[in-house]
Amino acid sequence: MTVEKFTPKQTTTLDAPSRVLQEQSIAVTELDANPNHQRSKHTSAKIGFVSLGCPKNLVDSERILTQLRTEGYDVVPTYQDAALVIVNTCGFIDSAVQESLDTIGEALEENGKVIVTGCLGVKEDEIREVHPNVLAITGPHAYENVVSLVHEHLPKPAHDPFMHLVPDHGIKLTPKHYAYLKISEGCNHRCTFCIIPSMRGDLVSRPIGEVLGEAQRLKAAGVNELLVISQDTSAYGVDVKHKTDFWDGMPVKTHMQQLSEKLGEMDMWVRLHYVYPYPHVDDIIPLMAEGKILPYLDIPFQHASKRILRLMKRPGSAERTVERIKKWREICPDLVIRSTFIVGFPGETEEEFEELLQFLREAQLDRVGCFKYSPVEGATANALPDHISDDVKEARLQRFMQVQSEISYQRLQAKIGNEYNVVIDEVTSEGAVARSFGEAPEIDGLIHINDYFEASPGDRLWVEIIHTNEHDMWAVPSEQQD
């Protein structure tokens, strides 16, 4: 959606991992047709898996599932068929914590044997206070620990390599045509409203050769859109002083710009998420103008008031940010900017909120998410004075959304009559559902191509925009296809 109220949701439901694995595995009929293959007489140990939260958590789930599948475990779609259940939790804000606790409770009630991992796992006492009977608890990106715990409670099955093939790129829980590419773990920032560093630690960048190798394997597997993610994409390589690594026999610096340049040579859509507005972000815009990576920036500005930003321990100021956005659009007129904001932060005055609304009007951002400030256990902002009442926060959220809805509507209206290359995400009973470079999956609006059924997920198509609202667009196939 173009403008949305933040609502945590399950990224991956219980049946999704099983469905993906079935799609990626060799069909049984093919195995039966192979005279040299004898199917294993052993039944694989069966696991249920639920992944909650953000795409970064989803990547963690993919790594765990890849290792378990490699060892011969089966992933099943129901609690009743599973010998145990793994719940990968989110703990970013209170509502996400509650969703995680509820999901753990559901898994315990339906199955009885549950291993908990993920961000909420760092609060073991809090989990056990509500659910004392969970088998074990680990923190985020603890892949080896999770697998070891599975071994402890569900010994390795007899492994049949013909039945448990894992592709070179590992198990992916996204559709086949796009994938998340995580380039680092942790974060060096200490934003007062956030507890992610206490859960995931400080920044640890992956070697750039390893990242590029994964990207290449994903392309070979049919992926044609990479969503680059981390806690802070702009800081990639800071922890290793941007050291030089090697990929394909060539030296490459561990730096966001060099990473973007190399990914841009792979003939895929490359979309940057969670980009902090450091000065070197300016150097990325020409790559977008040249078509090497998508002209799309996901930058969490969070607010516009200097005082509130200081209280948040966030960089930036509204005036300089608007100036930079104008320069970026001069270099790359097609640039789409997504951002997120918090309203009702402790001490936010009416004047400072109006300053935020004025920033929206001047910045003319394309895609915006907003949520009300809520205290998170362990966040330093909890100790700030002058917390805002729930009624005022809700009123400000509605006013914010109204202003941004008008901006979004006007910006989308300006696209009517233009032609765009889109990727088909799904085909429904009403027609194809697609995205252009300006829409990231799951968080932005969609392009509906009604009554068009001659496509499959992952196909590319040129379309002309004929109608919009403040969120989505409607299009028809262009007369000429390139």
Coordinates of C-alpha atoms in Angstrom, one line a residue:
M1 CA 0.0 0.0 0.0
T2 CA 1.1 3.5 -0.6
V3 CA 0.0 4.7 2.8
E4 CA -0.5 2.2 5.6
K5 CA -1.0 1.9 9.3
F6 CA 1.7 -0.4 10.7
T7 CA 0.2 -3.8 11.6
P8 CA 2.5 -6.7 12.3
K9 CA 1.5 -9.9 10.5
Q10 CA 2.7 -13.3 9.9
T11 CA 5.3 -13.3 7.1
T12 CA 5.0 -17.0 6.6
T13 CA 2.1 -19.2 7.8
L14 CA 2.5 -22.8 8.8
D15 CA 1.7 -24.2 5.4
A16 CA 3.9 -21.9 3.3
P17 CA 7.3 -23.6 3.9
S18 CA 5.8 -27.0 3.1
R19 CA 4.2 -25.7 -0.1
V20 CA 7.4 -24.0 -1.3
L21 CA 9.4 -27.2 -0.6
Q22 CA 7.0 -29.3 -2.6
E23 CA 7.3 -26.8 -5.5
Q24 CA 11.1 -27.0 -5.4
S25 CA 11.4 -30.8 -5.0
I26 CA 11.6 -33.4 -7.7
A27 CA 8.2 -34.9 -8.5
V28 CA 7.6 -38.4 -7.1
T29 CA 6.6 -39.6 -10.5
E30 CA 10.0 -38.6 -11.8
L31 CA 11.7 -40.6 -9.1
D32 CA 9.5 -43.6 -9.7
A33 CA 10.5 -43.5 -13.4
N34 CA 14.2 -43.8 -12.4
P35 CA 15.1 -47.5 -12.4
N36 CA 18.3 -46.8 -10.5
H37 CA 16.5 -45.1 -7.6
Q38 CA 15.1 -47.0 -4.6
R39 CA 12.9 -44.9 -2.4
S40 CA 14.0 -44.9 1.3
K41 CA 11.9 -47.1 3.6
H42 CA 12.4 -44.6 6.4
T43 CA 9.9 -41.9 7.1
S44 CA 11.6 -38.5 7.6
A45 CA 11.2 -36.6 10.8
K46 CA 8.5 -33.9 10.3
I47 CA 8.7 -30.3 11.4
G48 CA 6.2 -27.4 11.4
F49 CA 7.6 -23.9 10.8
V50 CA 6.1 -20.5 11.4
S51 CA 8.0 -17.3 10.6
L52 CA 6.8 -13.9 11.9
G53 CA 8.0 -10.4 11.3
C54 CA 10.2 -8.6 8.8
P55 CA 12.0 -9.8 5.7
K56 CA 15.2 -10.0 7.7
N57 CA 13.5 -12.6 9.9
L58 CA 12.3 -14.4 6.8
V59 CA 15.9 -14.8 5.6
D60 CA 16.8 -16.4 8.9
S61 CA 13.9 -18.8 8.5
E62 CA 15.2 -19.7 5.0
R63 CA 18.6 -20.5 6.3
I64 CA 17.3 -22.8 9.1
L65 CA 14.9 -24.6 6.7
T66 CA 17.8 -25.1 4.2
Q67 CA 19.9 -26.8 6.8
L68 CA 17.1 -29.0 8.1
R69 CA 16.0 -30.0 4.6
T70 CA 19.6 -30.8 3.7
E71 CA 19.7 -33.2 6.7
G72 CA 16.5 -34.9 5.6
Y73 CA 13.8 -33.4 7.7
D74 CA 10.4 -33.0 6.1
V75 CA 8.5 -29.7 6.6
V76 CA 4.7 -30.3 7.0
P77 CA 1.7 -27.9 6.7
T78 CA -0.2 -28.8 9.8
Y79 CA 0.5 -28.9 13.5
Q80 CA -1.0 -32.4 13.8
D81 CA 1.5 -33.9 11.3
A82 CA 4.6 -32.3 12.9
A83 CA 6.8 -34.0 15.5
L84 CA 7.7 -30.5 16.7
V85 CA 7.1 -26.9 15.6
I86 CA 9.7 -24.0 15.3
V87 CA 8.4 -20.5 15.7
N88 CA 10.6 -17.7 14.5
T89 CA 9.4 -14.7 16.5
C90 CA 9.4 -10.9 16.1
G91 CA 9.8 -8.6 19.1
F92 CA 10.1 -5.1 17.5
I93 CA 7.1 -3.5 19.2
D94 CA 4.5 -4.6 21.8
S95 CA 1.9 -5.7 19.3
A96 CA 4.6 -7.9 17.5
V97 CA 5.6 -9.4 20.9
Q98 CA 1.9 -10.2 21.6
E99 CA 1.5 -11.8 18.2
S100 CA 4.6 -13.9 18.8
L101 CA 3.4 -15.1 22.2
D102 CA 0.0 -15.9 20.8
T103 CA 1.5 -17.9 18.0
I104 CA 3.7 -19.9 20.4
G105 CA 0.6 -20.5 22.5
E106 CA -1.3 -21.8 19.5
A107 CA 1.6 -24.1 18.5
L108 CA 1.8 -25.5 22.1
E109 CA -2.0 -26.1 22.2
E110 CA -2.1 -27.8 18.8
N111 CA 1.2 -29.7 18.9
G112 CA 2.8 -29.5 22.3
K113 CA 6.4 -29.5 21.2
V114 CA 7.7 -26.0 20.3
I115 CA 11.2 -24.5 19.8
V116 CA 11.3 -20.7 19.8
T117 CA 13.9 -18.6 18.0
G118 CA 14.1 -15.0 16.6
C119 CA 14.2 -11.6 18.1
L120 CA 11.8 -12.3 21.0
G121 CA 14.1 -15.2 22.0
V122 CA 16.4 -12.8 23.8
K123 CA 13.6 -12.3 26.3
E124 CA 13.6 -15.9 27.5
D125 CA 12.2 -15.1 30.9
E126 CA 9.3 -13.2 29.4
I127 CA 8.5 -16.1 27.1
R128 CA 8.7 -18.8 29.8
E129 CA 6.5 -16.7 32.1
V130 CA 3.7 -17.1 29.6
H131 CA 4.7 -20.4 28.1
P132 CA 6.9 -22.4 30.5
N133 CA 6.5 -25.6 28.5
V134 CA 8.4 -24.6 25.3
L135 CA 11.2 -27.1 24.6
A136 CA 13.9 -24.5 24.0
I137 CA 14.5 -20.8 23.2
T138 CA 17.3 -19.1 21.1
G139 CA 17.8 -15.5 19.9
P140 CA 17.9 -14.2 16.3
H141 CA 20.1 -15.5 13.5
A142 CA 21.1 -18.5 15.7
Y143 CA 20.9 -21.0 12.9
E144 CA 23.3 -23.6 14.3
N145 CA 21.7 -23.5 17.7
V146 CA 18.2 -24.1 16.3
V147 CA 19.4 -27.0 14.2
S148 CA 21.3 -28.5 17.2
L149 CA 18.1 -28.2 19.3
V150 CA 16.1 -30.0 16.7
H151 CA 18.7 -32.8 16.7
E152 CA 18.3 -33.0 20.5
H153 CA 14.5 -33.4 20.4
L154 CA 14.1 -35.0 17.0
P155 CA 17.1 -37.1 15.9
K156 CA 18.4 -36.8 12.4
P157 CA 16.3 -39.0 10.0
A158 CA 17.7 -41.5 7.6
H159 CA 18.7 -39.2 4.7
D160 CA 17.8 -40.0 1.1
P161 CA 19.6 -37.4 -1.1
F162 CA 17.2 -38.1 -3.9
M163 CA 14.1 -37.3 -1.8
H164 CA 15.7 -34.3 -0.1
L165 CA 17.3 -32.3 -2.8
V166 CA 18.1 -28.7 -1.9
P167 CA 18.9 -26.2 -4.7
D168 CA 22.2 -24.4 -4.7
H169 CA 20.6 -21.1 -3.6
G170 CA 18.9 -22.9 -0.6
I171 CA 15.3 -22.8 0.4
K172 CA 13.5 -19.6 -0.4
L173 CA 10.1 -18.7 1.0
T174 CA 9.4 -15.9 -1.5
P175 CA 7.9 -16.5 -5.0
K176 CA 10.5 -17.9 -7.5
H177 CA 11.0 -14.6 -9.3
Y178 CA 12.2 -12.4 -6.4
A179 CA 14.3 -13.0 -3.3
Y180 CA 15.6 -11.1 -0.3
L181 CA 19.4 -10.6 -0.2
K182 CA 20.6 -9.9 3.4
I183 CA 24.0 -8.2 3.4
S184 CA 24.6 -7.7 7.1
E185 CA 23.4 -8.5 10.6
G186 CA 22.8 -6.1 13.5
C187 CA 23.0 -2.3 13.7
N188 CA 25.4 0.3 15.2
H189 CA 22.6 2.9 15.8
R190 CA 21.0 3.4 19.2
C191 CA 17.7 4.9 18.2
T192 CA 15.8 5.5 21.5
F193 CA 12.6 3.9 20.3
C194 CA 14.3 0.7 19.0
I195 CA 15.7 -2.4 20.7
I196 CA 17.0 -4.2 17.6
P197 CA 20.7 -3.8 18.6
S198 CA 20.0 -5.4 21.9
M199 CA 18.4 -8.3 20.0
R200 CA 20.6 -8.7 17.0
G201 CA 23.8 -7.0 18.1
D202 CA 26.1 -4.5 16.4
L203 CA 26.7 -4.4 12.6
V204 CA 28.4 -7.4 11.1
S205 CA 28.7 -7.2 7.3
R206 CA 28.8 -10.3 5.2
P207 CA 31.9 -10.6 2.9
I208 CA 31.0 -8.9 -0.4
G209 CA 32.2 -11.9 -2.4
E210 CA 29.8 -14.2 -0.5
V211 CA 26.9 -11.8 -1.1
L212 CA 27.6 -11.5 -4.8
G213 CA 28.0 -15.3 -5.1
E214 CA 24.6 -15.7 -3.5
A215 CA 23.1 -13.2 -5.9
Q216 CA 24.6 -15.1 -8.8
R217 CA 23.1 -18.4 -7.6
L218 CA 19.7 -16.8 -7.2
K219 CA 19.8 -15.5 -10.7
A220 CA 20.8 -19.0 -12.0
A221 CA 17.7 -20.3 -10.2
G222 CA 15.4 -17.9 -12.0
V223 CA 15.2 -15.0 -9.6
N224 CA 14.9 -11.7 -11.5
E225 CA 14.5 -9.2 -8.7
L226 CA 16.7 -8.8 -5.6
L227 CA 15.6 -6.9 -2.6
V228 CA 18.7 -5.9 -0.7
I229 CA 18.0 -5.8 3.1
S230 CA 19.8 -5.3 6.4
Q231 CA 19.2 -3.2 9.5
D232 CA 21.2 -0.4 7.9
T233 CA 22.1 -0.9 4.2
S234 CA 24.1 2.3 4.0
A235 CA 26.5 1.2 6.7
Y236 CA 27.5 -2.0 4.8
G237 CA 31.2 -2.5 5.3
V238 CA 31.7 0.1 8.1
D239 CA 32.6 -2.6 10.6
V240 CA 35.4 -4.0 8.4
K241 CA 36.5 -0.5 7.3
H242 CA 35.3 -1.2 3.8
K243 CA 38.0 -3.8 3.2
T244 CA 38.6 -5.2 -0.3
D245 CA 37.4 -8.7 -0.9
F246 CA 37.4 -10.7 -4.1
W247 CA 34.7 -12.0 -6.4
D248 CA 35.0 -13.7 -9.7
G249 CA 38.8 -13.0 -9.5
M250 CA 38.3 -9.2 -9.2
P251 CA 38.9 -7.0 -6.1
V252 CA 35.7 -5.4 -4.8
K253 CA 35.3 -3.1 -1.7
T254 CA 32.9 -4.0 1.0
H255 CA 30.8 -0.9 0.4
M256 CA 27.2 -0.1 -0.6
Q257 CA 28.2 1.6 -3.8
Q258 CA 30.5 -1.1 -5.1
L259 CA 27.9 -3.7 -4.1
S260 CA 25.2 -1.8 -6.1
E261 CA 27.5 -1.5 -9.1
K262 CA 28.3 -5.2 -9.2
L263 CA 24.7 -6.3 -8.6
G264 CA 23.7 -3.9 -11.4
E265 CA 25.8 -5.9 -13.8
M266 CA 23.8 -9.1 -13.3
D267 CA 20.8 -8.1 -15.4
M268 CA 18.2 -8.2 -12.6
W269 CA 16.1 -5.7 -10.8
V270 CA 18.0 -4.5 -7.7
R271 CA 15.9 -2.8 -5.0
L272 CA 17.5 -1.1 -2.0
H273 CA 15.8 -1.2 1.4
Y274 CA 16.5 0.3 4.8
V275 CA 18.9 2.9 3.5
Y276 CA 20.0 5.6 6.0
P277 CA 20.5 9.0 4.4
Y278 CA 24.3 9.1 4.8
P279 CA 26.2 11.4 2.4
H280 CA 27.4 8.6 0.1
V281 CA 23.7 7.8 -0.7
D282 CA 24.1 10.7 -3.2
D283 CA 26.5 8.5 -5.2
I284 CA 23.9 5.8 -5.6
I285 CA 21.5 8.0 -7.5
P286 CA 23.5 8.1 -10.8
L287 CA 23.4 4.3 -10.8
M288 CA 19.6 4.6 -10.8
A289 CA 19.6 7.2 -13.5
E290 CA 21.7 4.9 -15.6
G291 CA 19.4 2.0 -15.1
K292 CA 21.9 -0.2 -13.3
I293 CA 19.7 -0.5 -10.2
L294 CA 16.0 0.4 -9.7
P295 CA 15.2 4.0 -9.1
Y296 CA 13.7 3.1 -5.7
L297 CA 14.9 4.2 -2.2
D298 CA 13.5 2.9 1.1
I299 CA 14.7 5.5 3.7
P300 CA 13.2 5.5 7.2
F301 CA 13.2 9.3 7.9
Q302 CA 11.0 8.8 11.0
H303 CA 10.3 12.5 11.6
A304 CA 11.1 16.0 10.4
S305 CA 11.5 18.1 13.6
K306 CA 15.2 18.5 14.6
R307 CA 14.4 18.3 18.3
I308 CA 12.3 15.1 17.9
L309 CA 15.0 13.6 15.7
R310 CA 17.6 14.4 18.4
L311 CA 15.4 12.7 21.0
M312 CA 15.1 9.7 18.7
K313 CA 18.9 9.8 18.2
R314 CA 18.3 9.9 14.4
P315 CA 20.3 11.8 11.8
G316 CA 19.0 14.5 9.5
S317 CA 16.9 17.6 9.3
A318 CA 13.8 18.4 7.2
E319 CA 15.4 21.3 5.3
R320 CA 18.5 19.5 4.2
T321 CA 16.5 16.3 3.5
V322 CA 14.1 18.2 1.1
E323 CA 17.1 19.8 -0.6
R324 CA 18.7 16.4 -1.2
I325 CA 15.5 14.9 -2.5
K326 CA 15.2 17.7 -5.0
K327 CA 18.8 17.1 -6.2
W328 CA 18.2 13.3 -6.4
R329 CA 15.1 13.9 -8.6
E330 CA 17.0 16.3 -10.8
I331 CA 19.5 13.5 -11.5
C332 CA 16.9 10.7 -11.6
P333 CA 13.4 12.1 -12.3
D334 CA 11.8 8.6 -12.1
L335 CA 13.1 8.1 -8.5
V336 CA 10.5 6.6 -6.1
I337 CA 11.0 7.2 -2.4
R338 CA 9.5 5.1 0.3
S339 CA 9.7 6.1 4.0
T340 CA 8.3 5.4 7.4
F341 CA 7.4 7.8 10.2
I342 CA 6.4 7.8 13.9
V343 CA 3.8 10.1 15.2
G344 CA 3.1 10.8 18.9
F345 CA 6.7 10.4 20.0
P346 CA 7.2 11.5 23.7
G347 CA 7.2 15.3 23.9
E348 CA 6.0 15.8 20.3
T349 CA 4.2 19.2 20.3
E350 CA 1.4 20.2 17.9
E351 CA 3.9 22.6 16.2
E352 CA 6.4 19.8 15.7
F353 CA 3.7 17.5 14.3
E354 CA 2.7 20.3 11.9
E355 CA 6.3 20.6 10.9
L356 CA 6.2 16.9 10.0
L357 CA 3.1 17.5 7.8
Q358 CA 4.7 20.4 6.1
F359 CA 7.7 18.2 5.4
L360 CA 5.4 15.7 3.7
R361 CA 4.0 18.4 1.5
E362 CA 7.4 19.6 0.5
A363 CA 9.2 16.2 0.1
Q364 CA 6.3 14.7 -2.0
L365 CA 7.3 11.1 -1.0
D366 CA 5.8 8.4 -3.1
R367 CA 5.3 5.5 -0.6
V368 CA 4.8 6.2 3.1
G369 CA 4.1 4.0 6.2
C370 CA 3.3 5.4 9.5
F371 CA 2.7 4.1 13.0
K372 CA 1.9 5.5 16.4
Y373 CA 4.7 5.5 19.0
S374 CA 4.3 2.8 21.5
P375 CA 6.6 2.0 24.4
V376 CA 8.8 -1.1 23.9
E377 CA 10.3 -2.8 26.9
G378 CA 14.0 -2.0 27.0
A379 CA 13.8 1.2 24.8
T380 CA 15.4 4.3 26.3
A381 CA 12.6 6.5 24.9
N382 CA 10.4 5.0 27.6
A383 CA 12.1 7.3 30.2
L384 CA 11.4 10.5 28.2
P385 CA 8.9 12.9 29.8
D386 CA 5.6 14.1 28.3
H387 CA 4.2 10.9 26.7
I388 CA 1.4 11.6 24.3
S389 CA -2.1 10.3 25.1
D390 CA -3.6 7.5 22.9
D391 CA -6.4 9.8 21.6
V392 CA -3.9 12.5 20.4
K393 CA -1.7 9.8 18.8
E394 CA -4.6 8.3 16.9
A395 CA -5.8 11.8 15.8
R396 CA -2.3 12.7 14.5
L397 CA -2.0 9.3 12.7
Q398 CA -5.3 10.0 10.9
R399 CA -4.2 13.5 10.0
F400 CA -0.9 12.3 8.8
M401 CA -2.5 9.6 6.6
Q402 CA -4.9 12.1 5.1
V403 CA -2.1 14.4 4.0
Q404 CA 0.0 11.6 2.6
S405 CA -3.0 10.0 0.9
E406 CA -3.6 13.2 -1.1
I407 CA 0.1 13.4 -2.0
S408 CA 0.1 9.7 -3.1
Y409 CA -3.0 10.1 -5.1
Q410 CA -1.6 13.1 -7.0
R411 CA 1.7 11.4 -7.7
L412 CA 0.0 8.3 -9.0
Q413 CA -2.4 10.3 -11.1
A414 CA 0.5 11.8 -12.9
K415 CA 1.4 8.3 -14.1
I416 CA -1.8 7.9 -16.1
G417 CA -1.0 7.5 -19.8
N418 CA 2.6 6.4 -19.1
E419 CA 3.9 3.0 -20.0
Y420 CA 5.9 0.8 -17.6
N421 CA 7.6 -2.5 -17.6
V422 CA 6.0 -4.6 -14.9
V423 CA 6.6 -8.0 -13.3
I424 CA 3.6 -10.3 -12.8
D425 CA 3.2 -11.5 -9.2
E426 CA 0.1 -13.5 -9.5
V427 CA -2.9 -14.2 -11.8
T428 CA -6.3 -14.2 -10.1
S429 CA -9.9 -14.7 -11.3
E430 CA -10.0 -11.0 -12.1
G431 CA -6.7 -10.8 -14.1
A432 CA -3.0 -10.3 -13.5
V433 CA -1.5 -8.4 -10.5
A434 CA 1.8 -6.8 -11.1
R435 CA 4.4 -4.3 -9.9
S436 CA 6.7 -1.8 -11.6
F437 CA 10.1 -0.5 -10.4
G438 CA 8.1 1.8 -8.1
E439 CA 6.5 -1.0 -6.0
A440 CA 8.2 -3.3 -3.6
P441 CA 6.4 -6.6 -2.9
E442 CA 4.1 -6.8 0.2
I443 CA 4.6 -3.2 1.3
D444 CA 3.6 -1.0 -1.6
G445 CA 0.7 -0.7 -4.0
L446 CA -0.1 -3.0 -6.9
I447 CA -0.9 -2.7 -10.6
H448 CA -4.0 -4.5 -11.6
I449 CA -4.4 -5.7 -15.2
N450 CA -8.0 -6.8 -15.3
D451 CA -9.1 -9.5 -17.7
Y452 CA -5.5 -10.3 -18.6
F453 CA -4.7 -14.0 -18.1
E454 CA -2.0 -14.7 -20.6
A455 CA 0.8 -14.5 -18.0
S456 CA 2.5 -16.4 -15.2
P457 CA 4.2 -15.2 -12.1
G458 CA 7.6 -13.8 -13.0
D459 CA 6.7 -12.7 -16.5
R460 CA 7.5 -9.2 -17.6
L461 CA 5.0 -7.0 -19.6
W462 CA 4.7 -3.5 -20.8
V463 CA 1.5 -1.8 -19.7
E464 CA -0.1 1.6 -19.9
I465 CA -1.6 3.1 -16.7
I466 CA -5.3 4.0 -17.1
H467 CA -6.6 4.6 -13.6
T468 CA -5.3 5.0 -10.0
N469 CA -6.5 5.6 -6.5
E470 CA -4.2 6.7 -3.6
H471 CA -2.8 3.2 -3.3
D472 CA -3.0 1.1 -6.5
M473 CA -3.0 1.5 -10.2
W474 CA -4.9 -0.1 -13.1
A475 CA -3.4 -0.8 -16.5
V476 CA -3.8 -2.4 -19.9
P477 CA -1.1 -4.2 -21.9
S478 CA 0.7 -1.9 -24.3
E479 CA 0.1 -2.3 -28.0
Q480 CA 3.8 -3.0 -28.6
Q481 CA 5.8 -5.3 -26.4
D482 CA 9.6 -5.0 -26.3

